[in-house]
PDB file of C-alpha atoms in Angstrom:
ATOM      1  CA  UNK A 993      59.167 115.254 100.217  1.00  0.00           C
ATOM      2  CA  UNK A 994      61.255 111.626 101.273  1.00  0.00           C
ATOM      3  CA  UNK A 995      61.861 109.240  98.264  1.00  0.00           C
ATOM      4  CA  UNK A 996      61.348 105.777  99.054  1.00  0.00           C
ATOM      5  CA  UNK A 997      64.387 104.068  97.578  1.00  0.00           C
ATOM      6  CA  UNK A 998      62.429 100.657  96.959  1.00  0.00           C
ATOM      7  CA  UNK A 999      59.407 102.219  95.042  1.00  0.00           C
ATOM      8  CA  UNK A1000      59.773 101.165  91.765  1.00  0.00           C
ATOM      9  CA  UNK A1001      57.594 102.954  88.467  1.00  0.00           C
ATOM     10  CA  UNK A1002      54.180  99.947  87.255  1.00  0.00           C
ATOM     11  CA  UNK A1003      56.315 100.649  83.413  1.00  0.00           C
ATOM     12  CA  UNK A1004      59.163  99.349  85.222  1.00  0.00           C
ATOM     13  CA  UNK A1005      57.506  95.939  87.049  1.00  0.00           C
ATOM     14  CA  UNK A1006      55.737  94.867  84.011  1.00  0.00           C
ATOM     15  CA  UNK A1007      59.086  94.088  82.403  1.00  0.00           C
ATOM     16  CA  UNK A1008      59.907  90.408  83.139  1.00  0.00           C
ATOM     17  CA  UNK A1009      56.894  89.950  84.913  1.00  0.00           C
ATOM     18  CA  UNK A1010      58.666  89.760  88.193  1.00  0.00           C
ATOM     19  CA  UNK A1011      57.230  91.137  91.502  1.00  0.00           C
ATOM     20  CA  UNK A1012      58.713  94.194  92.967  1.00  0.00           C
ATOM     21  CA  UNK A1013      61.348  94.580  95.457  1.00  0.00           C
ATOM     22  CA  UNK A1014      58.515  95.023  97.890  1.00  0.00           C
ATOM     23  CA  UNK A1015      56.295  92.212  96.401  1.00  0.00           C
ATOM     24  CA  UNK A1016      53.928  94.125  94.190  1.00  0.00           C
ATOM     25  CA  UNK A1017      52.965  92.470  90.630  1.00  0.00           C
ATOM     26  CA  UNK A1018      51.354  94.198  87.959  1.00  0.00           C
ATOM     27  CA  UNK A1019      49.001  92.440  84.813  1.00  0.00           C
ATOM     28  CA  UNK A1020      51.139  92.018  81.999  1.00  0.00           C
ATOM     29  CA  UNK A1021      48.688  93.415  79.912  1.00  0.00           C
ATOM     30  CA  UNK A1022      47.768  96.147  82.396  1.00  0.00           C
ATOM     31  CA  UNK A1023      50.801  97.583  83.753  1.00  0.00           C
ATOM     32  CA  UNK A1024      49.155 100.342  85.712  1.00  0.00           C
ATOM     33  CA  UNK A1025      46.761  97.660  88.149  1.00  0.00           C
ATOM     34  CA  UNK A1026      48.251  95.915  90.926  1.00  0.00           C
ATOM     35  CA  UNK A1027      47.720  92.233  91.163  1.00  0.00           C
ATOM     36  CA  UNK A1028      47.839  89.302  93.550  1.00  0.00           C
ATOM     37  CA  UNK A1029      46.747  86.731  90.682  1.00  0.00           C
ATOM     38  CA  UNK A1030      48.546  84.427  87.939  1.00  0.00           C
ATOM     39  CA  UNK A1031      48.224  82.651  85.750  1.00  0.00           C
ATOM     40  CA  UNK A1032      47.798  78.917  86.579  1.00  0.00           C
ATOM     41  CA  UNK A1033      49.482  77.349  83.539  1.00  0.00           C
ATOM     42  CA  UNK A1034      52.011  80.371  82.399  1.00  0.00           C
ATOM     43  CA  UNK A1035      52.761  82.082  85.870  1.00  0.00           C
ATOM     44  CA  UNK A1036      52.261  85.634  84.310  1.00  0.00           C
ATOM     45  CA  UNK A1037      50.416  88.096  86.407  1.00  0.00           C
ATOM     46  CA  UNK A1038      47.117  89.082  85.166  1.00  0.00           C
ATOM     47  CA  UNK A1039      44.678  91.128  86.536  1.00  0.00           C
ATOM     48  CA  UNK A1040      40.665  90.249  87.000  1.00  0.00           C
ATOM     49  CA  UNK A1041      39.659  91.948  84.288  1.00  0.00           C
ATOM     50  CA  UNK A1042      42.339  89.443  81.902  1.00  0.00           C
ATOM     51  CA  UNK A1043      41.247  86.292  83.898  1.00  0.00           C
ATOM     52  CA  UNK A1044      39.485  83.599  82.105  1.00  0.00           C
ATOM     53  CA  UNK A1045      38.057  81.237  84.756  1.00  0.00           C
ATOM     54  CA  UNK A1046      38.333  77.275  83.594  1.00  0.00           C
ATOM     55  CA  UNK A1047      37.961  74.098  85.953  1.00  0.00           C
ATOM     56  CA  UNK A1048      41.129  74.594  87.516  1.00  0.00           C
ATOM     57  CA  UNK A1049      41.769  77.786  88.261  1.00  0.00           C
ATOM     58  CA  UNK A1050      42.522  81.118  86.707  1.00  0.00           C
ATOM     59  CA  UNK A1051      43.922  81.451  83.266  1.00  0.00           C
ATOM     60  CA  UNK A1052      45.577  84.639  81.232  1.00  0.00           C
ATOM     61  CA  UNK A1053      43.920  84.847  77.909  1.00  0.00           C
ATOM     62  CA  UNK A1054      45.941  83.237  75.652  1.00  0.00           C
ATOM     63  CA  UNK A1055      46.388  80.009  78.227  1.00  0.00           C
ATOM     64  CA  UNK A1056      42.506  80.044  79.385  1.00  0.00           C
ATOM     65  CA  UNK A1057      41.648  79.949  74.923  1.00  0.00           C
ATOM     66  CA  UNK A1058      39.850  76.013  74.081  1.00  0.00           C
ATOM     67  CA  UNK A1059      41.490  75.172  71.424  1.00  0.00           C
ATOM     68  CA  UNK A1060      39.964  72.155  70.381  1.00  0.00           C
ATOM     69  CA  UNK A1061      36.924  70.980  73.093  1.00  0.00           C
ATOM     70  CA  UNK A1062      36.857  67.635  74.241  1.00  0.00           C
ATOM     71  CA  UNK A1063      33.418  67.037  74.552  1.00  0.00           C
ATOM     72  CA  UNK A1064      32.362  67.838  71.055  1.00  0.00           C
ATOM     73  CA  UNK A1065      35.801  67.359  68.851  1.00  0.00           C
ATOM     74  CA  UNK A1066      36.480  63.696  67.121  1.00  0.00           C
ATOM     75  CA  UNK A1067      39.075  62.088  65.517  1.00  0.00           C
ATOM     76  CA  UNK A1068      38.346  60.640  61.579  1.00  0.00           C
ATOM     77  CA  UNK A1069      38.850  57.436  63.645  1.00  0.00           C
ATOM     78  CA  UNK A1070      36.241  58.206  66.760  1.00  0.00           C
ATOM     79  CA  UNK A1071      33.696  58.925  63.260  1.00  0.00           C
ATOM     80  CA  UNK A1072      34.048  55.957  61.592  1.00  0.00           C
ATOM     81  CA  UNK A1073      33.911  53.853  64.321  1.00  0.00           C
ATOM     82  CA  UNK A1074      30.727  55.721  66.028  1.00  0.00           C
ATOM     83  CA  UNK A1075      28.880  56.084  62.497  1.00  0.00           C
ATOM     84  CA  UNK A1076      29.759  52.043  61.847  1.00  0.00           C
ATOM     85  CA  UNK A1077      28.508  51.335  65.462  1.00  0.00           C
ATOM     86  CA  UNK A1078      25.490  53.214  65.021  1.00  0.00           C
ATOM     87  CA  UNK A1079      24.874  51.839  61.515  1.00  0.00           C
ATOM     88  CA  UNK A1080      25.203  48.453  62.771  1.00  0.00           C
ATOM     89  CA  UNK A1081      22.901  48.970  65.251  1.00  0.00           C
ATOM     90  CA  UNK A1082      20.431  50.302  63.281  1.00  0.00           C
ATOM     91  CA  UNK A1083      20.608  47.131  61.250  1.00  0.00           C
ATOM     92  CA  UNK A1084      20.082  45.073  63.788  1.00  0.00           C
ATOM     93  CA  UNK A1085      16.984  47.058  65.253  1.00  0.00           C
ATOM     94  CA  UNK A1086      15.614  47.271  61.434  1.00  0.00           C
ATOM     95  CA  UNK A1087      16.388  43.535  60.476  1.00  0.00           C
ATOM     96  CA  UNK A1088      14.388  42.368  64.058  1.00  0.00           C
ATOM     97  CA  UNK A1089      11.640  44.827  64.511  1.00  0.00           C
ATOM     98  CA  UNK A1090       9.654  43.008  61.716  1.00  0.00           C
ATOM     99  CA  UNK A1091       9.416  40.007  63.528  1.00  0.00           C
ATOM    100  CA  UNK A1092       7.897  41.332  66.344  1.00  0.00           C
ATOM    101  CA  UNK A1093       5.363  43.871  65.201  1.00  0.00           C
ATOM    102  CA  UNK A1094       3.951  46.244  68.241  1.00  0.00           C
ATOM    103  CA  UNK A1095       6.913  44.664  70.576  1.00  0.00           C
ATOM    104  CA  UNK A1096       9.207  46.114  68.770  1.00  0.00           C
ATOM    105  CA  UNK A1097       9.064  49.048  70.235  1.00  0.00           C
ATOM    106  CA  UNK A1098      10.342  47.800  73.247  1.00  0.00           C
ATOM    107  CA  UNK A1099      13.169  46.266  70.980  1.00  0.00           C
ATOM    108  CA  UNK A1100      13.836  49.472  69.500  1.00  0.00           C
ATOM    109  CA  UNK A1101      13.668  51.065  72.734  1.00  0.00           C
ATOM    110  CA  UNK A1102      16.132  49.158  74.383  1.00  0.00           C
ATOM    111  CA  UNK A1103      18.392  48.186  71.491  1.00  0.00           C
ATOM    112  CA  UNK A1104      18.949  52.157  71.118  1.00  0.00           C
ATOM    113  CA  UNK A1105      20.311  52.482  74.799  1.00  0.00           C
ATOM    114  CA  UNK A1106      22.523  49.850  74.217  1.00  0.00           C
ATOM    115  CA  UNK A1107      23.613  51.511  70.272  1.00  0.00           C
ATOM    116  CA  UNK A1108      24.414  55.116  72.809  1.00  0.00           C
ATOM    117  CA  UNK A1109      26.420  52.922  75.417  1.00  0.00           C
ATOM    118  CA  UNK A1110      28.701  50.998  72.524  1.00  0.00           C
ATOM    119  CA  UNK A1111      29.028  54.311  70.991  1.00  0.00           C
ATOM    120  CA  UNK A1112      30.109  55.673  74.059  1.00  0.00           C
ATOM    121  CA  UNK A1113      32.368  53.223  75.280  1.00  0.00           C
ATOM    122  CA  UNK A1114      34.237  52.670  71.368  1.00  0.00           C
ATOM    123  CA  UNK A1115      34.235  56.620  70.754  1.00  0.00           C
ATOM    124  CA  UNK A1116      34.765  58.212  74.033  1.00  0.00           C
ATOM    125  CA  UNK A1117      32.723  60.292  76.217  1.00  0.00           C
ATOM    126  CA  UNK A1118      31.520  62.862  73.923  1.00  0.00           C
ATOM    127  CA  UNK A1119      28.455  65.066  73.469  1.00  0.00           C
ATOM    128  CA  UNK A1120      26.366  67.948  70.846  1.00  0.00           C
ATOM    129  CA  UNK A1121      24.911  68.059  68.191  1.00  0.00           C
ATOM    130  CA  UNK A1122      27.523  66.307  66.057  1.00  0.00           C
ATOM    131  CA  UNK A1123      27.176  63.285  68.757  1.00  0.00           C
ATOM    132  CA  UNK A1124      23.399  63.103  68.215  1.00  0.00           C
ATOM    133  CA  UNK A1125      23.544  63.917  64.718  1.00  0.00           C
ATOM    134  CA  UNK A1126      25.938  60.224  64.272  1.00  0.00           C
ATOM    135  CA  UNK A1127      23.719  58.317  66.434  1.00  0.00           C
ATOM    136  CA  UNK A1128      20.282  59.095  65.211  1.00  0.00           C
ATOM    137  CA  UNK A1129      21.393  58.694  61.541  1.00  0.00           C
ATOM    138  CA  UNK A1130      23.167  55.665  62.043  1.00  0.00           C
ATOM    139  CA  UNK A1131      20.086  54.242  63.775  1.00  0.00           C
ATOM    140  CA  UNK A1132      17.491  55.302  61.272  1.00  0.00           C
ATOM    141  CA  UNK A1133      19.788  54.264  58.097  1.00  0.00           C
ATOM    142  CA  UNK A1134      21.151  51.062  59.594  1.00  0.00           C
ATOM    143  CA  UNK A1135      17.213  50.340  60.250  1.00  0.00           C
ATOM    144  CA  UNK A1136      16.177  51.277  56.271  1.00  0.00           C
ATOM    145  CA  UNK A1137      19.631  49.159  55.102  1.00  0.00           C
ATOM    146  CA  UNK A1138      18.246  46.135  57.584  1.00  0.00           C
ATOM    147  CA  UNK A1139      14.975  46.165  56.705  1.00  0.00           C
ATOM    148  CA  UNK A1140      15.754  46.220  52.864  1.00  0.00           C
ATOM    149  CA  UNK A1141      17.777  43.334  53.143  1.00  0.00           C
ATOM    150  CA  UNK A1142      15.481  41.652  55.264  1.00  0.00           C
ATOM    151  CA  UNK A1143      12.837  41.710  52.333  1.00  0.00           C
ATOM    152  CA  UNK A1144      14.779  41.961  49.531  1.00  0.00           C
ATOM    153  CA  UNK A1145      16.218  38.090  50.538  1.00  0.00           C
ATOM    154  CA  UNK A1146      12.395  36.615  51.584  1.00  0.00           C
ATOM    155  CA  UNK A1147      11.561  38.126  48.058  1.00  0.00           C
ATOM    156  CA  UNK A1148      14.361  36.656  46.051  1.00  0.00           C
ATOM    157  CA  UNK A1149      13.004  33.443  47.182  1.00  0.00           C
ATOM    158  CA  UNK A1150       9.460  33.853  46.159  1.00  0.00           C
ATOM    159  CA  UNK A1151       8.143  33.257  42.751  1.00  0.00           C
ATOM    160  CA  UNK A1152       8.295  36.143  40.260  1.00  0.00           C
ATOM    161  CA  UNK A1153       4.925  36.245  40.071  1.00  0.00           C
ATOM    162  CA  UNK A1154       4.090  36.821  43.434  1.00  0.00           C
ATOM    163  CA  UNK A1155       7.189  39.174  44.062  1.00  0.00           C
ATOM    164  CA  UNK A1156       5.011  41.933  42.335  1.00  0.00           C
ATOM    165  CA  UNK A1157       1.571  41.127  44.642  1.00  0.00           C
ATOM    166  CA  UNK A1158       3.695  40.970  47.540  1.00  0.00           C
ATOM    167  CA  UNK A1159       5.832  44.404  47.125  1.00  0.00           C
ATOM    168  CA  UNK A1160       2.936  46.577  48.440  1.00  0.00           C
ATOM    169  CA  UNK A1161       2.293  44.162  51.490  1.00  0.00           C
ATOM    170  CA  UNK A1162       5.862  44.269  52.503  1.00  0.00           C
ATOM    171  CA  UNK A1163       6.002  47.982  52.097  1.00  0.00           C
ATOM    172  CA  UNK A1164       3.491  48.080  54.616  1.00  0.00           C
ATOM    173  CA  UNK A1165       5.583  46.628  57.200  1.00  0.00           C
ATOM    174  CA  UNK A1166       7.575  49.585  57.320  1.00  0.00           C
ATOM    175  CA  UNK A1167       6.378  51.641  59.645  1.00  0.00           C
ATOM    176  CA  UNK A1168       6.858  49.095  62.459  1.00  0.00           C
ATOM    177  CA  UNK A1169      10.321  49.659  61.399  1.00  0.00           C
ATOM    178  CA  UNK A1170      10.415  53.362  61.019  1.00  0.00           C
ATOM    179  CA  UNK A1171       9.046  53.043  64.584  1.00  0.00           C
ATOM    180  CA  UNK A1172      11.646  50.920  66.168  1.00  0.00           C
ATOM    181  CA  UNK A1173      14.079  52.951  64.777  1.00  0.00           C
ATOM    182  CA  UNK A1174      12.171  55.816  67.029  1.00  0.00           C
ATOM    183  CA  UNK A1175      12.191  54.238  70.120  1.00  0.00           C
ATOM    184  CA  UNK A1176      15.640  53.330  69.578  1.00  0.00           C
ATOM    185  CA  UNK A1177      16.397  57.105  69.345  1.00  0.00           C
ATOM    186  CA  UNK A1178      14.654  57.799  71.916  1.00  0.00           C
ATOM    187  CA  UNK A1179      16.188  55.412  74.020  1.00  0.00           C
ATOM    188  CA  UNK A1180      19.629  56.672  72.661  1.00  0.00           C
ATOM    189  CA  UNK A1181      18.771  60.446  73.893  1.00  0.00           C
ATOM    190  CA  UNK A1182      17.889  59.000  77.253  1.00  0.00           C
ATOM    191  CA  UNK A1183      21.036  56.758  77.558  1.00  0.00           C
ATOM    192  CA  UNK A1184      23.224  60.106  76.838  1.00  0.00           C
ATOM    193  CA  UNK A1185      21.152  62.682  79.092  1.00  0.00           C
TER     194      UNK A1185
END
């Protein structure tokens, strides 16, 4: 039975992570399978069965982990800023769409693809639920907030006796509202898919 002199024990390669004298590597966290693979961001050997496959390559476990996603995470700053933009939106979409009556749909409609894109461009190209969650609130509140102050200011002017006969007519505007703010969701959803 010959020895080979440059044969070197797997409990032996894993130390240090370096290759063997003849090239072999070995996962660090499987010291008894032979690999050709490492890490990309570490440089530690890992075998297939420790890979974690991202966008640029292999990763060991602890390197491939998302920590915090960038897609779905915000800053307190990136909310603020998207729930004001939606908000403000809203407002606009629920202070207009009385005016209009059956057109505003097409306000809404469009005035909500133009809410996603300033929300996009002020808090960054984000998606999920949290994303949709912002925008469709802000719409639909900003629309309530703009269509209260819309009629609370044309009834402030009116006579106190007709600001009781006319509370019932201008509640009856708001679905034309409620269905602006809609179609401005709807447009939203189609501006971010």
């Amino acid at each position: 039975m010959t020895t080979d002199a440059a044969f070197v024990p797997a409990a032996e390669a894993t130390e240090g992570a370096e290759p063997d004298a003849d090239g072999r590597m070995f996962c660090y966290r499987h010291p008894d399978r032979e690999t050709w693979l490492r890490c990309g961001r570490c440089d530690q050997p890992i075998c297939t069965k420790c890979a974690v496959q991202g966008p640029v390559g292999s990763r060991c476990r602890q390197c491939g982990l998302v920590k915090n996603d960038p897609l779905t995470a915000f800053t307190p700053r990136q909310l603020l800023l998207g729930i004001g933009t939606a908000v403000v939106g809203g407002i606009v979409v629920g202070y207009g769409s009385s005016y209009l009556g059956f057109f505003s749909i097409l306000l809404g409609y469009f005035a909500g693809r133009i809410i996603a894109e300033a929300m996009v461009r002020v808090v960054g190209y984000k998606r999920g639920p949290v994303m949709l969650s912002i925008l469709f609130g802000g719409i639909v509140l900003g629309a309530a907030v703009g269509f209260v102050v819309q009629y609370s200011t044309y009834l402030a002017q009116l006579p106190a006796e007709y600001q009781e006969a006319l509370g019932p007519l201008i509640l009856g505007l708001l679905p034309p509202v409620l269905i602006s703010a809609a179609a401005a969701c709807y447009g939203a959803y189609q501006r971010l898919h």
